[in-house]
C-alpha cells in the first residue's frame, strides 16, 4: 500500500532522542538545526522520545531533556505533553503500531523470525570478533521450515524478528550534506526489528514513526549514516517514500578525537550550571558544522533562523572549542540589559541585596559589565560593591603600597571629607592637585587608594568606582586600610 508522503509539502522535522539521562551537546545541536530548519520554512518541529531500549531507561530522563530544550529556547510544536495529530510521541506507547508493521514484513517475506538464543549469538559474535570481521547473523533461522516456525511460536519459544537484507546490493540515497551516498549491503546484518521482549529496535520504530508522523526531513548526527541503508530498505519494503536525509558532522575534541566526557563536559545541564547563557551555548553549537558564509559569529535566535540553511552545513568534523564558547558567552552576557543582570545579581546577593537600590546595582553593573565572562563574576569580581574588603591583595601591597602611601592617603581623606561634590570629575581634580603638591605621580595615589577601597590591585576606573561607593564608604574603607596597612611598605 504505497502512500504518497510527498502529497504533503509541509516541512516536518523531529528531534528523536533516547532518554539517556541528560541532553548531550551534540543532541542540542541536532535539536537546534531541526528547530531552525522548521522555523525557517514555517514547518513543524517535533520531539519524539525513542525509549524502546528498556535496559537503558533512566528515571526522570524525559523531564530533564524537556527542561534542557526549554532552557535552550527550543520549543517543539508536537511531542510529549503537547497535542498533535500523530501522537503518542513516546515510542514505548506505540508498541502495537510497530508490531502490526512487523507482521506486514513477515507476511511479505521481508522479515523472518529468529529463535537463536542470546548465548548462541554471543558465541557467534565472539568467534567472528576473533577473525576481525564485523558481525553478521548467519541466517540459521531464515531457512527454518514454516511448520517448525509455527510449532516454536506455539510452544512459546522466544524469538526476534529480523529484516531480510538483500545480499550484495547497493543502496543509494541522497544526503543533503553528503550528497550521493552508496552503501553495499555486503556488510549489513539482518537487523533485528523486534526484540524478544516485544519492543522494536531503534531502526524499526524510527522508520515507522518518521513515516507515520509525516517527517519530511531527517536531520541527525553522522553516527546514524551507516544505519540509513537499512532504513532506506525498510521504506522500500513498506512501499513508502523515504524522507530527505541530512547527516550532521561529528563533534570532535580539539585533538580531533570524538567528543567525549573524558575531555570535558558534554551535558547541556553542566554548561548551564557553570553559568553559560543559553543564547551563547545555542550560538556556539549552531556554528559546530554550519557557518553563515561570511565571518559573522555572534547570532541571536532570530538571526540564526534567518541565516540557517542545510546547504551551509559541512561534512568535516566540527571541533568543540571551549575558548570560543567562553568568548561567545562574554559577548552575549555583556550585551544583556542592565535589568536582567541586576536580577541575577540580586539572586546571588544575601537577602537579595535588600540594602542596595536598583540604581546602585545598575551603577555597579555599568562598571563591571566589560569585565565579566559569567553572571557569577558580578559577585566574584565585584564583591567590594557589596561589602568592605577584609583582606588586601598581597601582591598589590608588595607592588603598590609604599612607605609614604599611608600619609598620602591620609591627606586625600581629609580633602575628601570637605569636598562639596563627591563625583568622579571632582575626585579626579583633587587627586591631580594633591599629586602635584606632594610631587608624586597620580598613579602613586590611585593604586593604594584602589587597594584600600576594594582590596584588589585591579578593577574599574577608580574615580567612577569611588563615586558609586559614595563618600562615607570610601572614607571608612581608607581609614580601615590605614589602620591595617600602616607600617607596611
Ligand atoms: N534515537 C536516536 C538517538 O538517540 C535518534 C537518531 C535519529 O534521529 O534517527 O539519537
Coordinates of C-alpha atoms and ligand atoms in Angstrom, one line a residue:
X1 CA 0.0 0.0 0.0
X2 CA 2.2 2.8 -1.2
X3 CA 1.4 6.0 0.4
X4 CA 2.5 9.2 -1.2
X5 CA 4.0 11.2 1.6
X6 CA 5.1 13.9 -0.8
X7 CA 1.5 14.9 -1.2
X8 CA 2.2 16.9 2.0
X9 CA 4.7 19.5 1.0
X10 CA 5.0 20.8 4.6
X11 CA 8.3 20.7 6.4
X12 CA 8.0 18.4 9.4
X13 CA 11.2 17.6 11.3
X14 CA 11.9 15.8 14.5
X15 CA 14.4 15.6 17.3
X16 CA 14.3 12.0 18.4
X17 CA 16.5 11.4 21.4
X18 CA 16.8 8.3 23.5
X19 CA 16.3 9.5 27.1
X20 CA 19.7 8.6 28.5
X21 CA 19.5 11.0 31.4
X22 CA 20.7 14.3 30.0
X23 CA 20.8 16.3 26.8
X24 CA 24.2 15.9 25.1
X25 CA 25.6 19.0 23.5
X26 CA 25.6 17.0 20.2
X27 CA 21.9 16.4 20.8
X28 CA 21.4 20.1 21.4
X29 CA 23.0 20.8 18.0
X30 CA 20.7 18.2 16.3
X31 CA 17.7 19.7 18.0
X32 CA 18.7 23.2 17.1
X33 CA 19.3 22.5 13.5
X34 CA 15.9 20.8 13.3
X35 CA 14.2 23.6 15.0
X36 CA 15.9 26.3 12.9
X37 CA 15.1 24.4 9.7
X38 CA 11.4 24.1 10.8
X39 CA 11.2 27.8 11.8
X40 CA 12.9 29.0 8.6
X41 CA 10.4 27.0 6.5
X42 CA 7.4 27.7 8.6
X43 CA 7.3 24.0 9.3
X44 CA 6.7 21.8 12.4
X45 CA 9.3 20.8 14.9
X46 CA 8.5 17.6 16.7
X47 CA 10.0 16.0 19.8
X48 CA 9.8 12.2 19.8
X49 CA 11.1 10.1 22.6
X50 CA 12.8 6.9 21.5
X51 CA 12.7 4.9 24.6
X52 CA 12.5 1.3 23.2
X53 CA 15.7 0.2 24.8
X54 CA 14.3 -0.9 28.1
X55 CA 17.7 -1.7 29.5
X56 CA 18.8 1.9 29.3
X57 CA 15.8 3.6 30.9
X58 CA 16.7 6.4 33.3
X59 CA 14.3 7.8 35.8
X60 CA 13.4 11.4 35.1
X61 CA 15.3 11.5 31.8
X62 CA 12.5 12.7 29.7
X63 CA 11.6 15.6 32.0
X64 CA 15.3 16.5 32.2
X65 CA 15.5 16.5 28.4
X66 CA 12.5 18.7 28.0
X67 CA 13.8 21.1 30.6
X68 CA 17.1 21.4 28.8
X69 CA 15.4 22.0 25.5
X70 CA 13.2 24.6 27.1
X71 CA 16.2 26.3 28.7
X72 CA 17.8 26.5 25.2
X73 CA 14.6 28.0 23.8
X74 CA 13.9 25.1 21.6
X75 CA 10.1 24.8 21.9
X76 CA 8.6 21.9 20.0
X77 CA 5.2 22.0 18.3
X78 CA 4.3 18.4 18.7
X79 CA 5.6 16.0 21.3
X80 CA 5.2 14.7 24.8
X81 CA 2.8 16.9 26.8
X82 CA 1.6 18.7 23.6
X83 CA -1.2 17.7 21.4
X84 CA -0.5 16.7 17.9
X85 CA -2.2 14.7 15.2
X86 CA 0.3 11.9 15.1
X87 CA 0.8 11.0 18.8
X88 CA 1.6 9.5 21.0
X89 CA 5.1 10.8 20.7
X90 CA 6.8 8.4 23.1
X91 CA 7.7 5.2 21.4
X92 CA 7.0 2.9 24.3
X93 CA 3.4 3.9 23.9
X94 CA 3.2 2.8 20.3
X95 CA 4.2 -0.9 20.5
X96 CA 1.0 -2.1 18.7
X97 CA 1.9 0.0 15.7
X98 CA 5.3 -1.5 15.3
X99 CA 4.0 -5.0 15.9
X100 CA 1.5 -4.6 13.1
X101 CA 4.2 -3.3 10.7
X102 CA 6.5 -6.2 11.6
X103 CA 3.7 -8.6 10.8
X104 CA 3.3 -7.0 7.5
X105 CA 7.0 -7.5 6.8
X106 CA 6.7 -11.2 7.9
X107 CA 3.8 -11.7 5.5
X108 CA 5.6 -10.1 2.6
X109 CA 8.8 -12.1 3.3
X110 CA 10.9 -9.1 4.1
X111 CA 11.4 -10.3 7.6
X112 CA 11.7 -13.6 9.5
X113 CA 11.5 -14.9 13.0
X114 CA 14.8 -15.8 14.6
X115 CA 14.8 -18.2 17.6
X116 CA 18.5 -18.1 18.2
X117 CA 19.3 -17.7 21.9
X118 CA 21.4 -14.9 23.1
X119 CA 24.0 -17.4 24.2
X120 CA 24.3 -18.7 20.6
X121 CA 24.5 -15.2 19.2
X122 CA 27.1 -14.2 21.7
X123 CA 29.3 -17.2 20.9
X124 CA 28.9 -16.4 17.2
X125 CA 29.9 -12.8 17.9
X126 CA 33.0 -13.8 19.8
X127 CA 34.2 -16.1 17.1
X128 CA 33.6 -13.5 14.4
X129 CA 35.4 -10.9 16.5
X130 CA 38.5 -13.2 16.6
X131 CA 38.6 -13.3 12.9
X132 CA 38.3 -9.5 12.9
X133 CA 35.3 -9.3 10.7
X134 CA 32.1 -7.4 11.5
X135 CA 29.3 -9.4 12.9
X136 CA 26.7 -10.7 10.6
X137 CA 24.0 -13.1 11.7
X138 CA 24.5 -16.4 9.9
X139 CA 20.8 -16.7 8.9
X140 CA 20.2 -20.1 10.6
X141 CA 16.6 -19.2 11.2
X142 CA 16.0 -17.9 7.7
X143 CA 16.0 -21.5 6.4
X144 CA 13.6 -22.9 9.0
X145 CA 10.6 -24.7 7.5
X146 CA 7.3 -22.9 8.1
X147 CA 5.9 -25.8 10.2
X148 CA 8.9 -25.6 12.6
X149 CA 8.4 -21.9 12.9
X150 CA 4.7 -22.3 13.7
X151 CA 5.5 -25.0 16.3
X152 CA 8.1 -23.0 18.0
X153 CA 5.8 -20.0 18.2
X154 CA 3.0 -22.2 19.6
X155 CA 5.4 -23.6 22.2
X156 CA 6.2 -20.1 23.3
X157 CA 9.9 -20.2 22.3
X158 CA 11.1 -16.6 22.4
X159 CA 12.1 -15.0 19.1
X160 CA 13.1 -11.8 17.5
X161 CA 12.0 -10.6 14.1
X162 CA 14.9 -9.8 11.7
X163 CA 14.7 -7.9 8.5
X164 CA 16.0 -9.6 5.4
X165 CA 18.7 -7.6 3.9
X166 CA 19.4 -8.5 0.3
X167 CA 22.9 -9.8 -0.5
X168 CA 25.4 -7.6 -2.3
X169 CA 23.0 -4.9 -3.3
X170 CA 23.9 -1.2 -3.4
X171 CA 21.6 1.0 -1.5
X172 CA 21.8 4.6 -2.7
X173 CA 20.3 7.7 -1.2
X174 CA 20.8 11.4 -1.4
X175 CA 22.0 13.1 1.7
X176 CA 21.6 16.9 1.8
X177 CA 25.0 17.3 3.5
X178 CA 27.0 14.4 1.9
X179 CA 25.2 14.4 -1.5
X180 CA 25.1 10.9 -3.1
X181 CA 25.7 8.1 -0.7
X182 CA 26.0 4.5 -1.8
X183 CA 26.5 1.6 0.6
X184 CA 26.7 -2.0 -0.3
X185 CA 24.7 -4.4 1.8
X186 CA 27.5 -6.9 2.0
X187 CA 28.4 -5.7 5.5
X188 CA 24.9 -5.2 6.7
X189 CA 23.5 -7.6 9.2
X190 CA 19.9 -8.9 9.1
X191 CA 19.0 -6.3 11.6
X192 CA 16.7 -7.2 14.4
X193 CA 13.5 -5.2 14.1
X194 CA 11.5 -6.6 17.1
X195 CA 13.3 -7.8 20.1
X196 CA 12.3 -10.9 22.1
X197 CA 10.7 -8.6 24.8
X198 CA 8.3 -7.4 22.1
X199 CA 9.9 -3.9 21.8
X200 CA 11.1 -2.7 18.5
X201 CA 14.7 -1.7 17.9
X202 CA 15.6 1.8 17.0
X203 CA 15.6 1.1 13.2
X204 CA 12.1 -0.3 13.1
X205 CA 10.5 2.3 15.4
X206 CA 12.4 5.2 13.8
X207 CA 11.3 4.4 10.2
X208 CA 7.7 3.6 11.1
X209 CA 7.4 6.8 13.1
X210 CA 9.1 9.0 10.6
X211 CA 6.7 7.8 8.1
X212 CA 3.6 7.9 10.2
X213 CA 4.5 11.3 11.7
X214 CA 4.9 12.6 8.1
X215 CA 8.5 13.6 8.6
X216 CA 9.8 15.4 5.6
X217 CA 13.5 15.7 6.5
X218 CA 15.5 13.6 8.9
X219 CA 18.3 15.7 10.3
X220 CA 20.6 13.8 12.6
X221 CA 24.2 13.1 13.6
X222 CA 26.6 11.4 11.3
X223 CA 26.8 8.3 13.6
X224 CA 23.5 7.3 12.1
X225 CA 24.7 7.4 8.5
X226 CA 25.6 3.8 8.4
X227 CA 22.1 2.8 9.6
X228 CA 20.4 4.8 6.8
X229 CA 20.7 2.0 4.1
X230 CA 18.7 -0.3 6.5
X231 CA 16.1 2.4 6.8
X232 CA 16.0 3.0 3.1
X233 CA 15.4 -0.7 2.6
X234 CA 12.6 -0.7 5.2
X235 CA 10.9 2.3 3.4
X236 CA 11.2 0.2 0.2
X237 CA 9.7 -2.9 1.9
X238 CA 6.8 -0.9 3.2
X239 CA 6.3 0.9 -0.2
X240 CA 6.9 4.3 1.4
X241 CA 8.6 7.3 0.1
X242 CA 11.7 8.0 2.3
X243 CA 12.2 11.4 3.8
X244 CA 15.1 13.6 2.8
X245 CA 18.2 12.9 4.9
X246 CA 20.8 15.3 6.3
X247 CA 23.6 13.8 8.5
X248 CA 25.4 16.4 10.6
X249 CA 29.2 16.2 11.0
X250 CA 30.7 14.6 14.1
X251 CA 31.7 16.8 17.0
X252 CA 35.4 16.5 17.9
X253 CA 37.6 17.3 20.8
X254 CA 40.5 19.7 19.9
X255 CA 42.7 16.7 19.4
X256 CA 40.2 15.5 16.8
X257 CA 39.1 12.5 18.8
X258 CA 35.3 12.1 19.1
X259 CA 33.9 14.5 21.7
X260 CA 33.8 12.6 24.9
X261 CA 33.1 13.1 28.6
X262 CA 36.7 12.4 29.4
X263 CA 37.9 15.7 27.9
X264 CA 35.2 18.0 29.2
X265 CA 31.5 18.4 29.8
X266 CA 29.1 17.0 27.3
X267 CA 25.8 17.6 29.1
X268 CA 23.9 20.8 28.5
X269 CA 22.9 21.0 32.1
X270 CA 26.6 21.1 33.1
X271 CA 27.1 24.2 31.0
X272 CA 24.0 25.7 32.4
X273 CA 25.2 25.1 35.9
X274 CA 28.5 26.7 35.1
X275 CA 26.8 30.0 34.2
X276 CA 26.8 29.7 30.4
X277 CA 23.9 31.6 28.9
X278 CA 21.5 29.6 26.7
X279 CA 21.9 32.1 23.9
X280 CA 25.7 31.6 24.0
X281 CA 25.6 27.8 24.0
X282 CA 23.0 27.8 21.2
X283 CA 25.1 30.3 19.2
X284 CA 28.1 28.1 19.8
X285 CA 26.5 24.8 18.8
X286 CA 24.9 26.5 15.8
X287 CA 28.5 27.1 14.5
X288 CA 29.5 23.5 15.0
X289 CA 29.2 22.4 11.4
X290 CA 27.4 25.4 10.0
X291 CA 28.5 28.9 9.0
X292 CA 26.7 31.8 7.6
X293 CA 29.1 32.1 4.6
X294 CA 30.9 35.1 6.0
X295 CA 32.8 35.9 9.2
X296 CA 29.9 36.8 11.4
X297 CA 29.9 34.7 14.6
X298 CA 27.5 36.3 17.0
X299 CA 23.9 35.4 16.4
X300 CA 20.8 35.6 18.4
X301 CA 17.9 33.3 17.9
X302 CA 16.2 35.2 15.1
X303 CA 19.4 35.8 13.3
X304 CA 20.0 32.1 13.2
X305 CA 16.5 31.4 11.9
X306 CA 17.1 33.9 9.2
X307 CA 20.5 32.7 8.2
X308 CA 20.4 28.9 8.7
X309 CA 20.4 26.6 5.7
X310 CA 21.2 22.9 5.4
X311 CA 23.3 23.8 2.3
X312 CA 25.8 25.5 4.5
X313 CA 26.3 22.5 6.8
X314 CA 29.8 21.0 6.3
X315 CA 30.8 17.4 6.1
X316 CA 34.0 17.9 8.1
X317 CA 34.0 17.1 11.8
X318 CA 33.5 20.2 13.9
X319 CA 35.9 21.0 16.7
X320 CA 34.4 21.8 20.1
X321 CA 36.5 24.8 21.1
X322 CA 35.7 25.8 24.7
X323 CA 37.6 29.1 24.3
X324 CA 35.2 30.1 21.5
X325 CA 32.2 29.2 23.7
X326 CA 33.7 31.3 26.5
X327 CA 34.1 34.2 24.2
X328 CA 30.6 33.9 22.9
X329 CA 29.4 33.8 26.5
X330 CA 31.1 37.1 27.2
X331 CA 29.7 38.7 24.1
X332 CA 26.1 37.7 24.9
X333 CA 26.4 38.4 28.6
X334 CA 27.9 41.9 28.2
X335 CA 25.1 42.8 25.8
X336 CA 22.4 41.9 28.3
X337 CA 20.2 44.7 29.5
X338 CA 21.0 46.0 33.0
X339 CA 17.7 44.9 34.4
X340 CA 18.4 41.2 33.6
X341 CA 22.0 41.4 35.1
X342 CA 20.5 43.1 38.1
X343 CA 18.0 40.3 38.7
X344 CA 20.8 37.7 38.6
X345 CA 22.9 39.8 40.9
X346 CA 20.0 40.0 43.4
X347 CA 19.7 36.2 43.3
X348 CA 23.3 35.9 44.2
X349 CA 23.4 38.5 47.0
X350 CA 22.4 37.5 50.5
X351 CA 18.8 38.6 51.2
X352 CA 18.6 39.6 47.6
X353 CA 20.8 42.6 48.4
X354 CA 17.9 44.3 50.2
X355 CA 20.3 47.0 51.3
X356 CA 21.1 48.1 47.8
X357 CA 18.9 50.1 45.5
X358 CA 18.3 49.2 41.9
X359 CA 20.1 52.4 41.0
X360 CA 23.2 51.4 43.0
X361 CA 23.2 47.9 41.4
X362 CA 22.9 49.4 38.0
X363 CA 25.9 51.6 38.6
X364 CA 27.9 48.6 39.8
X365 CA 26.9 46.6 36.7
X366 CA 27.9 49.5 34.5
X367 CA 31.4 49.4 35.9
X368 CA 31.6 45.6 35.8
X369 CA 29.9 44.8 32.6
X370 CA 33.0 44.8 30.4
X371 CA 34.9 42.6 32.8
X372 CA 32.5 39.7 33.3
X373 CA 32.5 36.4 31.5
X374 CA 29.9 34.6 33.6
X375 CA 27.0 36.1 35.6
X376 CA 28.6 34.9 38.8
X377 CA 31.5 37.2 38.0
X378 CA 29.3 40.2 39.0
X379 CA 29.8 39.0 42.6
X380 CA 33.2 37.3 42.2
X381 CA 34.9 40.3 40.7
X382 CA 32.7 43.0 42.2
X383 CA 32.4 41.8 45.8
X384 CA 33.7 45.2 47.1
X385 CA 30.5 46.8 45.8
X386 CA 28.6 44.9 48.5
X387 CA 31.0 44.6 51.4
X388 CA 34.1 46.3 52.8
X389 CA 37.3 44.4 52.0
X390 CA 38.7 42.4 54.9
X391 CA 41.9 41.4 53.2
X392 CA 44.2 43.2 50.7
X393 CA 45.8 41.5 47.8
X394 CA 49.4 40.7 49.0
X395 CA 50.9 41.1 45.5
X396 CA 49.1 44.5 45.2
X397 CA 50.6 45.5 48.6
X398 CA 54.1 44.5 47.6
X399 CA 53.9 46.4 44.3
X400 CA 51.8 49.4 45.2
X401 CA 51.9 50.2 48.9
X402 CA 54.9 52.4 49.6
X403 CA 56.4 53.7 52.8
X404 CA 54.5 57.0 52.2
X405 CA 51.3 55.6 50.9
X406 CA 49.6 55.9 54.3
X407 CA 50.5 59.5 54.7
X408 CA 49.4 60.4 51.2
X409 CA 46.0 58.6 51.7
X410 CA 45.5 60.5 55.0
X411 CA 46.0 63.7 53.1
X412 CA 43.5 62.6 50.5
X413 CA 40.9 61.6 53.1
X414 CA 41.0 65.0 54.8
X415 CA 40.4 66.6 51.4
X416 CA 37.6 64.1 50.6
X417 CA 35.8 65.0 53.9
X418 CA 35.4 68.6 52.9
X419 CA 34.9 68.4 49.1
X420 CA 31.5 69.5 48.1
X421 CA 30.6 67.2 45.3
X422 CA 31.9 63.6 45.7
X423 CA 31.9 63.0 41.9
X424 CA 34.2 61.2 39.6
X425 CA 35.2 64.5 38.0
X426 CA 35.7 66.3 41.3
X427 CA 37.8 63.5 42.7
X428 CA 40.0 63.4 39.6
X429 CA 40.8 67.1 40.1
X430 CA 41.6 66.6 43.8
X431 CA 43.9 63.7 43.0
X432 CA 45.8 65.8 40.4
X433 CA 46.1 68.7 42.8
X434 CA 47.4 66.6 45.7
X435 CA 49.7 64.6 43.5
X436 CA 51.3 67.7 42.2
X437 CA 51.5 69.3 45.7
X438 CA 53.2 66.2 47.0
X439 CA 55.4 65.9 44.0
X440 CA 54.2 62.3 43.2
X441 CA 52.5 60.8 40.1
X442 CA 48.8 60.3 40.0
X443 CA 49.2 56.6 39.9
X444 CA 51.1 56.6 43.2
X445 CA 47.9 57.9 44.8
X446 CA 45.5 55.9 42.6
X447 CA 46.9 52.4 43.2
X448 CA 47.0 52.4 47.0
X449 CA 43.5 54.0 47.1
X450 CA 42.2 51.2 45.0
X451 CA 43.8 48.6 47.2
X452 CA 42.3 50.3 50.3
X453 CA 38.8 50.5 49.0
X454 CA 38.5 47.3 47.1
X455 CA 41.2 45.1 48.5
X456 CA 42.3 44.4 44.9
X457 CA 45.0 45.6 42.6
X458 CA 42.8 46.0 39.5
X459 CA 39.3 46.9 38.6
X460 CA 37.1 49.6 37.0
X461 CA 38.2 53.2 36.8
X462 CA 38.9 54.4 40.3
X463 CA 37.1 57.8 40.3
X464 CA 33.9 56.3 39.0
X465 CA 34.2 53.5 41.5
X466 CA 34.6 56.0 44.3
X467 CA 31.6 58.0 43.2
X468 CA 29.4 54.8 43.1
X469 CA 30.6 53.6 46.5
X470 CA 30.0 57.1 48.0
X471 CA 31.9 59.3 50.3
X472 CA 31.2 57.5 53.6
X473 CA 32.1 54.1 52.4
X474 CA 35.3 55.3 50.7
X475 CA 36.5 57.2 53.7
X476 CA 35.6 54.3 56.1
X477 CA 37.5 51.9 53.9
X478 CA 40.5 54.0 53.6
X479 CA 40.7 54.6 57.3
X480 CA 40.5 50.9 58.0
X481 CA 43.2 50.1 55.4
X482 CA 45.4 52.8 57.0
X483 CA 45.0 51.0 60.3
X484 CA 45.8 47.6 58.9
X485 CA 48.5 48.6 56.4
X486 CA 50.3 51.4 58.2
X487 CA 53.9 50.4 58.7
X488 CA 53.8 48.2 55.7
X489 CA 55.8 49.2 52.6
Ligands
LIG1 N1 17.2 7.8 19.0 C1 18.2 8.2 18.1 C2 19.2 9.0 19.0 O1 19.2 8.8 20.2 C3 17.7 9.0 17.0 C4 18.5 9.0 15.8 C5 17.7 9.6 14.7 O2 17.5 10.8 14.7 O3 17.3 8.9 13.8 O4 20.0 9.8 18.6

